[in-house]
Amino acid sequence: MSAAIPDKPALEGLETKWGASWESSGTYRFDRAAAVAAGRESVYSIDTPPPTASGSLHIGHVFSYTHMDLAARYQRMRGKHIFYPMGWDDNGLPTERRVQNYYGVRCDPTLGYAAGFVPPLEGGEGASSKAADQLPISRRNFIELCERLTVEDEKQFEDVWRALGLSVDWTQTYRTIGDPAQRVAQRAFLRNLARGEAYQAEAPTLWDITFRTAVAQAELEDKEQPAAYHRIGFAKPDGEPLFIETTRPELLPACVALVAHPDDERYQHLFGTTVTTPLFGVEVPVLAHHLAQKDKGSGIAMICTFGDVTDVVWWRELDLPNRTIIGADGRIIADAPDAIVSDAAIAAFSELAGKTVFSAKKRVVELLRESGDLVGDPKPITHSVKFFEKGDKPLEIISTLQWYISNGARDQELRTKLISRGKEINFTPEHMRVRYENWVGGLTGDWLISRQRFFGVPIPVWYELDADGNKGAVIVPSESSLPIDPSSDTAPGYDERQRGEPGGFAGEIDIMDTWATSSLTPQIAGGWESDPELFDLVFPYSLRSQGQDIIRTWLFSTVLRAELEHGVVPWKNAGISGFIVDPDRKKMSKSKGNVVTPAAMLETHGSDAVRYWAASSRLGTDAAFDPQNPKQIKIGRRLAIKVLNAAKFVYSFPTPAASLVEPVETAVTNPLDLDLLAELGRVVETATIALDGYDHAKALESTEQLFWTFCDDYLELVKERAYGAATPEEQASAVTTLRTAVDVFLRLFAPFIPFATEEVWSWTHEGSVHAAQWPTPTLDRSPTGLLGVVGTALIGIRRAKTDAKASQKTEVLSAIVHAPTERLALLRLAAEDLKAVGRIAELHFVEGPEIAVTDVVLAEALVEATD
């Protein structure tokens, strides 16, 4: 039964009302049985970004997730069975960091478990950001706190998503730390391992000294930092100095070579010779490599293991020794490299041992000044330095044993396949494909997936221990035993008492990078291996919707895992949203402190208004947002309110006899009404093509433009006729057109402003507008342009009354409408409507160069003249 039309329709409260209704009626649930019956082609599946559950959502989330929801709602109305899950990315470093600050604790794996542990803080956001202020607790206690806080955060996130009106199937949710997700991630890893795609290696590793963990290439962020060039002399065989300029003199003990560009004539005669390092007396070769920059510093650089990522490339390609001197704590290690042998050199190194890189640099500079090997004062510069995207200190590069997955960096055949797979995906906008291809082409190393953290998916292996307790062969579990945690579960074939004992086993304590799990969201949500029927229905998915900043991480890694495991692309379409920028056109980000949280904005303006703002921007286009003056959101609110009020007005007209309104094709006879429906059919076609191409902004723009014409012009022109001021047939034509137009507009607007449209739909329909069929053109007839011509004449009539300082309700004795011949013919078709809306007794039409209304004789003006 349809709902009663309220006396004063309002947006307030619609989110709560319809959110509850949609949930109770299962409006957005995936009808699996129907999908199975209809077949794979009937399913539209979405690989939803699982937001990081640590912290808070920001306006950028609302922006991109709305874009995804527009596609879901449209495809649902096109008759597709929508598989639209929601996941929570709740494992990894962001969660650990938040738990540390929130509860005032830090993990110490050497401590035992404390039953009934109560953290020192509850809800102390940011109150305990220093490690010295945090209470050490066991790994198990720490993970329990991580679990507790992420559940609370996820509930808050869900509340925001529901308020925004995401048409998610909330029965299809997952957590990246949950057992199903761990099972998928560990199964995929074991299969990577079995095929030789996952391997362990001792290699240079990007290392965050604050979090004591390895960092992958995709997690890097460049930041401009102050530094200084130090001009240092190396001794050539003839005793003359060869000067290099470096920003990292503290790495002199790690120097393994000097390098210059092959074409640099200044140094060509030195290639193949050796020089001796100052202070430490180590003989190192002078080599050529194309990555050396002639115009940087003195044009010749020292290669240290390892100062930056270029050092790693040189080290690998030039086959140089490894003399790493920085430890995992960011301090100089105690033991000097083997190449440092003289007493003086060892004494110099001992002065650096245990120091931070900052203190070591200061001391090396002092020693170089004393030895005379430092020339002049350091030259201040600013340069780009690598940071972990969540870190506060520059990364170091140290040698560690880590787990990797092949990603094409060292496998040209795989790299070529990944480029080819990218061409199979429909990127919107198209130019975003280049970012994917550039990333694949620029990879310098395989994907480092191991992390020295605690809250994440354990790497599912153990190691045999030999008679001396040294690690040997890898022990793997059966897939049926997954998920497992090697730090607490016993290796197959062993007794727990053998853990850590010679001849026994040791469990891997590292966890997987969070992207190693998130890269498998299609498999996790789709029930890979655990639910073959569902997986066959949804995979490959129809859409991946995401932000442009994670093309290199989430998009690429998902394509990689799908290629390695299935040999196909994970989805057919990739919709890439732009950034949100502040009024100064700066990207909004938490690190810059200019983000806006959405909850208050949704409450203040309403969800439909916020969705309208997001929908107004095309995919890939950055959107400016000013929280002090959100103009586009205000326009969206005005539109939603107008939909409510215009529909109420239309439904106030008396309903003509049924015989006169069925079907629409025979009930609508007036030329103006026919033209409105023809225009509406054109908009339906435009919006449909646009949404098929993921151009939601164009669909909204075309729909909104005609809607305002409908409200401002058409409604005014036909309201007298709709009230019954003409023949029953003319009234039926007007009312049928009005109701038909509202019905179509509601469905066109439904993906964009779901709450207002659902409210209006409920006044006259059973069921949800979001389950209704997407509209098709009502009449197979092209627009004549009549509505636009008559609307222009109506503006002229209104302007004439305004110029005469008369009310629009003032009677007009006579008026003349001028127009070109072909437009006069159109105007005469709507003469009666023009006369009715303008309250004109006599309306004359005269040929003229443009549409204009003249010689308007007002009845009240005539009365005044007579008096």
PDB file of C-alpha atoms in Angstrom, residues 71 129 245 538 632 739:
ATOM      1  CA  ALA A  71      27.241   2.164 -10.750  1.00  0.00           C
ATOM      2  CA  SER A 129      52.324   8.509  20.962  1.00  0.00           C
ATOM      3  CA  GLU A 245      80.229  15.498  -2.975  1.00  0.00           C
ATOM      4  CA  VAL A 538      31.120 -13.245  -9.458  1.00  0.00           C
ATOM      5  CA  GLN A 632      27.775  22.161  -4.792  1.00  0.00           C
ATOM      6  CA  ARG A 739       2.827  11.959 -13.559  1.00  0.00           C
TER       7      ARG A 739
END
